[in-house]
Coordinates of C-alpha atoms in Angstrom, one line a residue:
Chain V
X56 CA 150.6 292.9 -114.8
X57 CA 148.0 291.4 -115.8
X58 CA 147.3 288.4 -112.6
X59 CA 147.0 284.5 -113.5
X60 CA 143.7 284.4 -113.1
X61 CA 142.7 287.3 -115.2
X62 CA 144.6 285.9 -118.2
X63 CA 142.6 282.6 -117.5
X64 CA 139.1 284.1 -117.9
X65 CA 140.6 286.1 -120.7
X66 CA 141.3 282.3 -122.5
X67 CA 137.8 281.6 -121.1
X68 CA 136.3 284.4 -122.8
X69 CA 138.4 283.7 -126.2
X70 CA 136.5 280.2 -126.3
X71 CA 133.5 282.2 -126.9
X72 CA 134.1 284.0 -130.2
X73 CA 135.5 282.9 -133.8
X74 CA 138.7 285.5 -133.2
X75 CA 141.1 286.5 -130.9
X76 CA 140.4 290.2 -131.5
X77 CA 136.9 289.4 -130.5
X78 CA 137.8 289.2 -126.6
X79 CA 139.3 292.5 -126.5
X80 CA 136.0 293.7 -124.8
X81 CA 135.6 291.1 -121.6
X82 CA 139.5 291.6 -121.8
X83 CA 139.8 295.4 -121.1
X84 CA 136.8 294.7 -119.0
X85 CA 138.9 292.1 -116.5
X86 CA 142.2 294.3 -116.8
X87 CA 140.1 297.6 -115.6
X88 CA 138.1 295.4 -112.7
X89 CA 141.0 293.8 -111.5
X90 CA 143.3 297.4 -111.6
X91 CA 140.7 298.7 -109.1
X92 CA 138.5 301.0 -112.1
X93 CA 141.0 301.8 -114.8
X94 CA 143.4 300.3 -117.7
X95 CA 146.8 300.8 -117.9
X96 CA 149.2 301.4 -120.8
X97 CA 151.5 298.3 -120.2
X98 CA 147.8 295.6 -119.3
X99 CA 146.6 297.3 -122.9
X100 CA 149.9 296.0 -124.2
X101 CA 149.7 292.1 -122.6
X102 CA 146.0 292.4 -123.9
X103 CA 147.3 292.6 -127.0
X104 CA 149.8 290.2 -126.9
X105 CA 147.3 287.4 -126.1
X106 CA 145.1 288.7 -129.1
X107 CA 147.7 288.8 -131.0
X108 CA 146.5 292.8 -131.9
X109 CA 149.0 295.9 -131.7
X110 CA 149.0 298.0 -129.0
X111 CA 147.7 300.7 -130.7
X112 CA 144.2 298.9 -131.7
X113 CA 143.7 297.6 -127.9
X114 CA 144.2 301.3 -126.9
X115 CA 142.2 302.4 -130.0
X116 CA 139.3 299.9 -128.7
X117 CA 139.4 301.2 -125.9
X118 CA 139.4 304.9 -125.9
X119 CA 136.0 304.3 -127.9
X120 CA 134.0 303.1 -125.5
X121 CA 133.1 305.3 -122.0
X122 CA 133.0 302.6 -119.6
X123 CA 137.2 302.5 -119.8
X124 CA 138.9 305.1 -117.6
X125 CA 142.5 304.9 -119.4
X126 CA 145.2 306.1 -117.2
X127 CA 143.0 307.8 -115.0
X128 CA 142.0 306.0 -111.7
X129 CA 138.6 306.5 -109.7
X130 CA 137.8 306.1 -106.8
X131 CA 136.9 303.5 -104.7
X132 CA 132.7 304.4 -105.2
X133 CA 132.4 305.4 -108.8
X134 CA 129.5 307.7 -108.5
X135 CA 127.5 308.3 -111.7
X136 CA 124.2 310.1 -112.0
X137 CA 122.0 310.1 -115.0
X138 CA 121.8 313.5 -117.0
X139 CA 119.6 312.7 -120.2
X140 CA 116.0 313.6 -120.7
X141 CA 113.7 311.8 -118.6
X142 CA 116.4 312.0 -115.0
X143 CA 116.8 315.6 -115.5
X144 CA 113.2 315.7 -116.3
X145 CA 113.5 314.4 -112.7
X146 CA 115.5 316.8 -110.3
X147 CA 118.7 315.0 -111.8
X148 CA 120.3 318.9 -111.3
X149 CA 119.4 318.8 -107.6
X150 CA 120.7 315.3 -107.3
X151 CA 124.0 316.6 -109.3
X152 CA 124.4 319.4 -107.0
X153 CA 124.1 318.1 -104.1
X154 CA 126.6 315.6 -104.3
X155 CA 129.1 318.1 -105.1
X156 CA 128.1 320.2 -102.1
X157 CA 128.4 317.1 -99.7
X158 CA 131.4 315.6 -101.4
X159 CA 133.2 318.9 -101.4
X160 CA 134.1 318.2 -105.5
X161 CA 132.8 318.7 -108.5
X162 CA 131.5 316.7 -111.0
X163 CA 134.3 314.6 -112.8
X164 CA 136.8 315.0 -109.8
X165 CA 137.7 312.6 -107.3
X166 CA 137.6 313.6 -103.7
X167 CA 141.0 314.1 -102.1
X168 CA 140.9 310.9 -99.7
X169 CA 140.3 309.0 -103.1
X170 CA 137.5 307.2 -102.1
X171 CA 134.3 308.9 -104.2
X172 CA 134.7 310.1 -107.8
X173 CA 131.3 311.4 -108.9
X174 CA 130.8 311.7 -112.8
X175 CA 127.6 313.1 -114.9
X176 CA 126.9 309.9 -117.6
X177 CA 124.2 309.7 -120.4
X178 CA 121.1 307.9 -120.1
X179 CA 121.2 304.5 -117.8
X180 CA 118.0 303.0 -119.1
X181 CA 116.1 303.3 -115.5
X182 CA 114.1 306.3 -116.6
X183 CA 111.1 304.9 -114.9
X184 CA 112.9 304.9 -111.5
X185 CA 114.5 308.6 -111.8
X186 CA 116.3 310.3 -111.1
X187 CA 119.2 307.7 -110.7
X188 CA 122.5 307.0 -110.5
X189 CA 124.9 304.1 -110.6
X190 CA 127.3 303.8 -107.7
X191 CA 130.2 300.9 -109.2
X192 CA 128.3 298.1 -110.8
X193 CA 124.7 299.2 -109.1
X194 CA 122.1 301.2 -109.4
X195 CA 120.3 303.4 -106.8
X196 CA 116.7 304.8 -108.0
X197 CA 114.1 307.0 -107.3
X198 CA 116.9 309.4 -105.8
X199 CA 116.2 312.7 -103.3
X200 CA 118.9 313.8 -101.0
X201 CA 117.6 311.9 -98.1
X202 CA 118.5 308.7 -99.8
X203 CA 121.8 310.1 -101.1
X204 CA 123.1 311.2 -98.1
X205 CA 121.9 307.5 -96.4
X206 CA 123.5 305.9 -99.5
X207 CA 127.1 308.3 -98.8
X208 CA 127.1 307.0 -94.8
X209 CA 127.7 303.3 -95.8
X210 CA 131.0 303.8 -97.8
X211 CA 133.8 303.3 -96.1
Chain T
X297 CA 92.6 293.4 -119.4
X298 CA 94.6 291.5 -121.7
X299 CA 96.7 288.6 -121.0
X300 CA 100.3 289.5 -120.0
X301 CA 102.9 287.9 -122.2
X302 CA 106.2 289.5 -122.4
X303 CA 106.2 291.3 -118.3
X304 CA 103.5 288.5 -116.8
X305 CA 106.6 287.8 -114.0
X306 CA 107.6 291.3 -113.3
X307 CA 108.2 291.5 -109.3
X308 CA 107.5 288.1 -108.8
X309 CA 110.1 286.8 -106.9
X310 CA 112.2 283.8 -108.6
X311 CA 110.5 284.6 -112.0
X312 CA 114.3 284.6 -113.3
X313 CA 115.5 280.3 -112.1
X314 CA 114.5 277.4 -115.2
X315 CA 112.3 275.5 -112.8
X316 CA 109.9 278.7 -112.4
X317 CA 109.8 279.1 -116.3
X318 CA 109.4 275.9 -117.0
X319 CA 106.5 275.0 -114.0
X320 CA 105.0 278.3 -115.8
X321 CA 105.5 276.0 -118.8
X322 CA 108.4 277.0 -120.4
X323 CA 110.3 275.7 -123.1
X324 CA 108.0 274.1 -124.0
X325 CA 107.5 276.1 -127.4
X326 CA 111.0 275.4 -128.0
X327 CA 110.6 272.0 -127.9
X328 CA 107.5 271.6 -130.3
X329 CA 109.3 274.0 -132.5
X330 CA 112.1 271.1 -133.2
X331 CA 109.6 269.2 -134.5
X332 CA 108.7 271.4 -136.6
X333 CA 110.7 272.6 -139.9
X334 CA 112.5 275.6 -139.7
X335 CA 110.8 276.8 -142.7
X336 CA 107.2 276.4 -141.3
X337 CA 108.5 278.2 -138.8
X338 CA 109.6 281.6 -140.3
X339 CA 106.1 281.1 -141.9
X340 CA 104.6 281.2 -138.4
X341 CA 106.1 284.8 -137.7
X342 CA 105.6 286.2 -141.4
X343 CA 102.1 284.9 -140.6
X344 CA 102.2 286.5 -136.9
X345 CA 103.0 290.0 -138.2
X346 CA 105.5 291.0 -136.0
X347 CA 107.4 293.4 -136.7
X348 CA 111.0 294.3 -134.8
X349 CA 110.6 295.9 -131.6
X350 CA 113.8 297.2 -132.0
X351 CA 112.7 300.6 -133.5
X352 CA 112.7 299.8 -137.2
X353 CA 109.5 297.9 -136.7
X354 CA 111.3 295.6 -140.0
X355 CA 109.0 292.2 -140.5
X356 CA 110.5 289.4 -138.3
X357 CA 109.5 286.5 -140.0
X358 CA 110.7 288.7 -143.2
X359 CA 114.3 289.7 -142.0
X360 CA 114.6 285.9 -141.1
X361 CA 113.9 284.5 -144.7
X362 CA 116.8 286.6 -146.6
X363 CA 118.9 284.0 -144.5
X364 CA 120.3 282.2 -147.2
X365 CA 119.0 278.1 -147.0
X366 CA 123.0 276.3 -147.3
X367 CA 122.9 274.2 -144.3
X368 CA 126.8 274.4 -144.4
X369 CA 126.9 277.8 -144.1
X370 CA 127.8 278.8 -140.4
X371 CA 124.8 280.9 -139.3
X372 CA 124.6 283.7 -135.9
X373 CA 121.4 285.0 -134.3
X374 CA 122.8 288.4 -132.6
X375 CA 120.2 289.7 -129.9
X376 CA 120.3 293.2 -129.4
X377 CA 120.5 293.9 -125.9
X378 CA 122.3 297.2 -126.0
X379 CA 119.1 299.5 -125.0
X380 CA 120.4 302.9 -125.0
X381 CA 118.1 305.3 -126.4
X382 CA 117.4 307.8 -123.9
X383 CA 113.6 306.9 -121.8
X384 CA 113.5 302.9 -122.7
X385 CA 114.0 300.8 -119.9
X386 CA 111.5 297.7 -121.6
X387 CA 114.3 295.1 -122.5
X388 CA 116.0 295.5 -119.1
X389 CA 112.6 294.1 -117.9
X390 CA 112.4 291.2 -120.0
X391 CA 116.4 290.3 -118.6
X392 CA 115.9 290.9 -115.2
X393 CA 112.8 288.8 -114.4
X394 CA 112.5 286.6 -117.7
X395 CA 115.6 285.7 -119.0
X396 CA 114.2 282.4 -120.2
X397 CA 111.1 283.7 -122.1
X398 CA 114.2 285.6 -124.1
X399 CA 116.4 282.4 -124.0
X400 CA 113.7 279.9 -125.5
X401 CA 112.7 282.8 -128.2
X402 CA 116.3 282.8 -129.6
X403 CA 116.7 278.7 -129.2
X404 CA 113.8 279.2 -131.3
X405 CA 115.3 282.0 -133.5
X406 CA 118.1 280.1 -134.1
X407 CA 116.8 277.4 -134.9
X408 CA 114.5 279.2 -137.3
X409 CA 117.0 280.4 -139.4
X410 CA 119.9 277.5 -138.7
X411 CA 122.0 279.4 -136.8
X412 CA 124.5 277.1 -134.4
X413 CA 125.6 280.1 -132.4
X414 CA 124.3 283.1 -130.8
X415 CA 125.3 286.6 -129.0
X416 CA 123.4 288.6 -126.1
X417 CA 125.0 292.1 -127.0
X418 CA 124.1 294.1 -123.4
X419 CA 125.0 296.8 -122.4
X420 CA 127.9 297.1 -120.4
X421 CA 126.0 299.4 -117.8
X422 CA 123.5 296.2 -117.1
X423 CA 125.9 293.8 -114.1
X424 CA 123.2 292.8 -113.0
X425 CA 121.5 291.8 -116.2
X426 CA 124.6 290.1 -117.7
X427 CA 125.1 288.3 -115.1
X428 CA 121.3 286.8 -114.2
X429 CA 121.6 286.1 -118.3
X430 CA 124.6 283.5 -118.2
X431 CA 123.4 282.5 -115.0
X432 CA 120.4 281.5 -117.0
X433 CA 122.2 280.4 -120.1
X434 CA 124.3 278.1 -117.8
X435 CA 120.7 277.2 -116.5
X436 CA 119.7 276.1 -120.1
X437 CA 122.9 273.7 -121.1
X438 CA 122.1 271.7 -117.5
X439 CA 118.8 270.9 -118.4
X440 CA 119.9 270.1 -121.9
X441 CA 118.0 273.6 -123.8
X442 CA 121.4 274.8 -125.4
X443 CA 124.5 272.6 -126.4
X444 CA 124.4 269.5 -128.8
X445 CA 121.6 267.6 -130.2
X446 CA 119.1 269.7 -128.3
X447 CA 116.7 267.3 -126.8
X448 CA 117.5 264.5 -129.8
X449 CA 116.9 266.6 -132.2
X450 CA 120.4 266.7 -134.2
X451 CA 120.4 271.1 -133.7
X452 CA 123.3 272.1 -131.5
X453 CA 123.8 275.2 -130.4
X454 CA 125.4 277.5 -128.5
X455 CA 124.5 280.8 -126.6
X456 CA 127.5 283.7 -125.7
X457 CA 126.9 286.8 -123.4
X458 CA 128.7 289.7 -125.2
X459 CA 129.2 292.5 -122.8
X460 CA 128.9 296.4 -124.5
X461 CA 130.7 299.2 -122.3
X462 CA 128.9 302.7 -122.9
X463 CA 128.1 303.2 -126.7
X464 CA 125.2 304.2 -128.0
X465 CA 125.9 303.4 -131.3
X466 CA 126.0 299.7 -130.7
X467 CA 122.6 299.5 -130.8
X468 CA 122.7 300.1 -134.3
X469 CA 123.0 296.2 -135.9
X470 CA 126.2 296.6 -138.6
X471 CA 128.4 298.4 -135.5
X472 CA 127.4 295.9 -133.3
X473 CA 128.4 293.6 -135.1
X474 CA 131.9 295.4 -135.6
X475 CA 131.9 295.9 -131.5
X476 CA 131.4 291.9 -131.0
X477 CA 134.0 291.6 -133.6
X478 CA 136.4 293.5 -131.4
X479 CA 137.0 296.7 -133.3
X480 CA 135.8 300.3 -133.0
X481 CA 131.7 300.4 -133.1
X482 CA 131.1 302.4 -136.6
X483 CA 128.8 301.0 -138.7
X484 CA 129.6 299.4 -141.4
X485 CA 128.0 300.4 -145.6
X486 CA 124.8 298.7 -146.5
X487 CA 124.1 296.5 -148.7
X488 CA 125.7 293.6 -148.7
X489 CA 123.1 293.9 -145.2
X490 CA 123.8 291.6 -142.2
X491 CA 121.6 288.9 -143.1
X492 CA 124.1 288.4 -146.4
X493 CA 127.6 289.0 -144.8
X494 CA 127.2 290.0 -141.0
X495 CA 128.8 289.1 -138.2
X496 CA 132.1 287.8 -139.4
X497 CA 131.2 288.0 -142.8
X498 CA 128.4 285.0 -142.3
X499 CA 124.8 285.5 -142.3
X500 CA 123.0 287.1 -139.1
X501 CA 120.4 287.9 -138.6
X502 CA 119.8 290.9 -135.7
X503 CA 116.9 290.9 -133.5
X504 CA 115.6 292.8 -130.6
X505 CA 115.2 291.2 -126.6
X506 CA 111.1 292.1 -127.1
X507 CA 111.2 291.4 -130.0
X508 CA 112.6 287.2 -129.6
X509 CA 110.6 287.1 -126.5
X510 CA 107.5 287.7 -128.9
X511 CA 108.8 284.3 -130.1
X512 CA 107.9 281.5 -128.4
X513 CA 104.2 282.7 -127.1
X514 CA 103.4 283.0 -131.1
X515 CA 105.1 279.5 -130.8
X516 CA 102.7 278.3 -128.1
X517 CA 99.3 280.1 -128.9
X518 CA 100.1 280.2 -132.8
X519 CA 100.0 283.4 -135.1
X520 CA 96.6 284.3 -135.6
X521 CA 96.2 284.9 -131.2
X522 CA 99.0 287.5 -132.4
X523 CA 97.8 289.1 -135.3
X524 CA 95.0 289.6 -134.0
X525 CA 96.0 291.2 -131.3
X526 CA 95.8 295.8 -131.6
X527 CA 96.2 296.9 -135.0
X528 CA 96.2 295.1 -138.1
X529 CA 99.4 296.5 -139.8
X530 CA 101.3 295.8 -136.3
X531 CA 99.9 293.9 -134.5
X532 CA 100.6 291.6 -131.2
X533 CA 101.3 292.9 -127.2
X534 CA 103.8 296.2 -126.8
X535 CA 105.5 297.0 -123.8
X536 CA 105.3 300.7 -123.1
X537 CA 107.8 302.3 -120.6
X538 CA 106.9 305.8 -119.8
X539 CA 109.2 308.4 -117.7
X540 CA 108.9 311.9 -117.1
X541 CA 105.7 313.8 -115.4
X542 CA 103.2 310.9 -115.0
X543 CA 102.0 309.9 -111.8
X544 CA 102.9 306.1 -111.8
X545 CA 106.2 305.8 -114.4
X546 CA 106.5 302.2 -115.5
X547 CA 106.7 299.5 -118.1
X548 CA 103.5 298.9 -119.5
X549 CA 102.3 295.7 -121.0
X550 CA 99.8 296.9 -123.5
X551 CA 98.2 295.8 -127.2
X552 CA 99.8 297.6 -129.4
X553 CA 97.7 301.0 -130.7
X554 CA 97.0 301.9 -127.1
X555 CA 96.8 305.8 -127.6
X556 CA 98.5 308.6 -125.6
X557 CA 95.9 309.5 -124.0
X558 CA 94.8 305.8 -122.4
X559 CA 98.6 305.5 -121.5
X560 CA 99.5 308.7 -120.0
X561 CA 95.9 309.6 -118.0
X562 CA 94.4 305.8 -117.3
X563 CA 97.2 303.6 -117.3
X564 CA 100.3 305.8 -115.6
X565 CA 97.5 307.9 -113.5
X566 CA 98.1 311.1 -115.1
X567 CA 100.2 314.0 -115.0
X568 CA 102.3 313.8 -112.1
X569 CA 101.4 317.6 -110.4
X570 CA 97.7 319.2 -110.8
X571 CA 97.6 322.5 -112.5
X572 CA 100.8 321.2 -114.9
X573 CA 99.1 319.9 -117.3
X574 CA 100.6 318.1 -120.7
X575 CA 103.2 320.3 -122.7
X576 CA 104.6 317.8 -124.9
X577 CA 105.4 313.9 -125.4
X578 CA 107.9 311.7 -126.9
X579 CA 106.4 308.5 -128.7
X580 CA 109.9 306.3 -128.7
X581 CA 112.7 307.6 -127.3
X582 CA 114.5 310.8 -127.8
X583 CA 114.9 310.0 -131.6
X584 CA 111.5 310.4 -132.1
X585 CA 109.7 314.1 -132.8
X586 CA 107.8 314.8 -129.6
X587 CA 104.2 315.6 -129.9
X588 CA 101.9 317.9 -128.1
X589 CA 98.7 317.5 -126.2
X590 CA 96.1 317.8 -129.7
X591 CA 97.8 314.4 -131.2
X592 CA 97.0 312.2 -127.3
X593 CA 94.3 310.6 -129.1
X594 CA 97.4 308.9 -131.7
X595 CA 97.8 304.9 -131.4
X596 CA 101.3 303.8 -130.4
X597 CA 101.9 301.7 -132.7
X598 CA 104.0 302.1 -135.8
X599 CA 102.0 303.2 -138.7
X600 CA 99.8 306.2 -137.1
X601 CA 102.9 307.4 -135.8
X602 CA 104.5 307.7 -138.7
X603 CA 101.6 309.2 -139.7
X604 CA 102.1 311.9 -137.5
X605 CA 105.1 312.8 -138.1
X606 CA 106.7 310.5 -135.4
X607 CA 108.0 307.2 -134.7
X608 CA 107.0 304.3 -132.0
X609 CA 110.8 303.4 -132.0
X610 CA 111.4 301.5 -128.6
X611 CA 108.2 302.6 -127.2
X612 CA 109.7 304.4 -124.5
X613 CA 107.1 307.6 -124.1
X614 CA 108.6 310.4 -122.1
X615 CA 106.1 312.6 -120.9
X616 CA 106.7 316.4 -120.5
X617 CA 104.3 319.1 -118.0
X618 CA 104.2 322.6 -118.8
X619 CA 106.6 323.5 -116.6
X620 CA 109.6 322.1 -119.1
X621 CA 111.5 324.2 -121.2
X622 CA 111.9 323.2 -124.4
X623 CA 115.0 324.5 -125.4
X624 CA 116.5 322.6 -122.2
X625 CA 115.2 319.7 -123.4
X626 CA 116.8 319.8 -126.8
X627 CA 119.6 321.1 -125.5
X628 CA 120.6 317.9 -123.2
X629 CA 118.6 315.6 -126.2
X630 CA 121.2 317.2 -128.7
X631 CA 124.3 316.7 -126.8
X632 CA 123.7 312.9 -125.9
X633 CA 123.3 312.6 -130.1
X634 CA 127.1 314.6 -130.0
X635 CA 128.4 312.5 -127.2
X636 CA 127.0 309.6 -129.0
X637 CA 128.4 310.5 -132.5
X638 CA 130.9 307.6 -133.4
X639 CA 132.9 309.7 -135.6
X640 CA 133.2 308.0 -138.9
X641 CA 131.4 310.6 -141.2
X642 CA 131.3 314.5 -141.2
X643 CA 127.8 315.1 -141.0
X644 CA 126.9 313.3 -137.3
X645 CA 130.7 313.9 -136.2
X646 CA 130.9 317.6 -136.8
X647 CA 127.4 319.0 -137.1
X648 CA 125.8 317.0 -133.8
X649 CA 128.4 319.0 -131.8
X650 CA 127.4 322.3 -134.0
X651 CA 123.8 321.9 -132.4
X652 CA 124.5 321.6 -129.3
X653 CA 127.0 324.4 -129.2
X654 CA 124.3 326.4 -130.5
X655 CA 121.5 325.4 -127.9
X656 CA 124.0 325.8 -125.4
X657 CA 124.2 329.4 -126.0
X658 CA 120.0 329.5 -126.5
X659 CA 119.8 328.0 -123.4
X660 CA 121.9 330.1 -121.3
X661 CA 120.9 333.3 -122.4
X662 CA 123.7 334.2 -125.5
X663 CA 121.9 333.2 -128.1
X664 CA 121.8 335.6 -131.4
X665 CA 119.6 336.7 -134.0
X666 CA 119.6 334.2 -136.6
X667 CA 120.4 331.6 -134.4
X668 CA 117.5 329.4 -134.9
X669 CA 118.0 329.7 -139.0
X670 CA 121.2 328.8 -137.9
X671 CA 119.9 325.1 -136.2
X672 CA 117.5 325.0 -139.5
X673 CA 120.5 324.7 -142.1
X674 CA 123.0 322.0 -139.6
X675 CA 119.7 320.3 -139.8
X676 CA 119.5 320.3 -143.5
X677 CA 122.9 319.3 -144.2
X678 CA 123.1 316.2 -141.5
X679 CA 119.5 314.5 -142.1
X680 CA 119.8 311.9 -144.7
X681 CA 123.3 313.0 -145.4
X682 CA 124.8 310.4 -143.0
X683 CA 125.6 306.5 -142.8
X684 CA 123.5 305.7 -139.8
X685 CA 120.6 306.8 -138.7
X686 CA 122.0 308.2 -135.1
X687 CA 122.5 311.5 -137.2
X688 CA 118.6 311.8 -138.3
X689 CA 117.9 310.8 -134.5
X690 CA 119.3 314.0 -133.3
X691 CA 117.7 315.7 -136.4
X692 CA 113.9 314.6 -136.3
X693 CA 114.3 315.4 -132.5
X694 CA 115.6 318.9 -132.7
X695 CA 113.1 319.4 -135.3
X696 CA 110.0 318.5 -133.5
X697 CA 110.6 320.5 -131.1
X698 CA 111.4 323.6 -133.4
X699 CA 108.1 322.6 -135.2
X700 CA 106.3 322.9 -132.4
X701 CA 108.1 325.4 -130.1
X702 CA 109.9 327.6 -132.3
X703 CA 108.6 330.9 -130.4
X704 CA 110.0 329.5 -126.9
X705 CA 113.3 329.3 -129.1
X706 CA 113.1 332.5 -129.9
X707 CA 111.7 333.9 -126.4
X708 CA 114.8 332.4 -125.1
X709 CA 117.0 334.8 -127.3
X710 CA 114.8 337.9 -126.9
X711 CA 114.9 338.0 -123.8
X712 CA 117.9 335.4 -122.5
X713 CA 115.5 334.0 -119.8
X714 CA 113.4 331.2 -120.1
X715 CA 109.2 331.5 -121.2
X716 CA 108.1 328.2 -119.1
X717 CA 109.5 328.5 -115.7

């Protein structure tokens, strides 16, 4: 269920637009954030009711954009490593292998304690500071194995 | 050294606040513009020679002039901050460090075309940037640069941030509009062009962050100042974003038409590793066909690069040294395009994954005789047959690699291993 606060945020988003449907991306983002990183069917149905859309239309919009994790929980820390060209030239593969080894998971998996999910993603627009990754909302750039080890230690 | 315009505040603490922006002369251009006739502003932008910095290089002033003049019509301005072309990170530099320059540019542009509302479409991953823009917009409202009857001019304008959520195709202008309207971001058929039927079916201009950020300086310093910088047909300052195998990657604001040689060996300090010379460079994001050291003296501007069979695109220069495997790079680039294909039209939806599948097997030593002809054939069946330029970009990138490094692909097929490493 969406909280009252989430519903208020969706109402605020509606004011930006000329139709209700335009707020679907904001609404899904708000729902995903509230739900700890993934969006569930029940919330999409609620969003559909608020925006006067069919649930299937909300689902169709959500499924199009890769940052919505539909019915797929992610860990408290979602690590997304860029694997595109500039990061690859600067050693992204080593970074990914190092993370897989250290975390004991393969790309696309979550650690058994549900703390960390490791994903690879396409270009995040931080090419001059490659290799890089995003952890939840934050960018970590000019990565080295030592920098990653330091960061992982801070995960609580 | 030229005086920097677009990146003058890069790395300066607090440059994102309205107090510092105004202290540096910010919003003066908007105040000046509000006293001018909108048509005169459009003429100034035309005279400046400014061409769109998102990739297409279309005349900005001309684009604005297509907007109907009827004052009773709702019109929109959309800023394309979806910055997704691999290698590109220039708009983020402006958004994070100088958000008010963009907002001022958008406010002037909106006044010129008569738009009472504007949206900044920012890619979802730029959470910091989206928050920074929202803060800056709030500041601009508080200071009376947005809202009702701005500076007593009678001009009303509201500005909003729309956050994307992970889809490269939203950088295509009509897909961007679909996305704001709450649909899957699939490109629209053109015509009608957005200038006549854009957002919510209303006349809409879509401009890139860097393009709009040039506007305050054009108003302030005049179109002549702008048009005299760089080549006659594509003048002005340009942000080059350099990544890959150079000593000093990063953003460089230089006159349009700076040569690849000057950029790589002078500004960026040369190649990253001694003994690993330049093998190839991509001059404008991965859609732009790669060039080789023989093209190093090419001026990085719209027309000079087009003459070399490549393009300026977003000005993202990706530098590759002699250790780089072109099969692997082509596989990575194509995997990106197939991942990002929106699924609307068959040649791209089915063609790009097919290219990726063939490139993957060549890369992994499982290439078959005839695979290069197969790649050529698939390229022929995608290029020019798709709804939007995404499929064309995939083909141009691959054709560029095959043209310059065909023997390397063949070696991979014949020897089941890489020539470069």
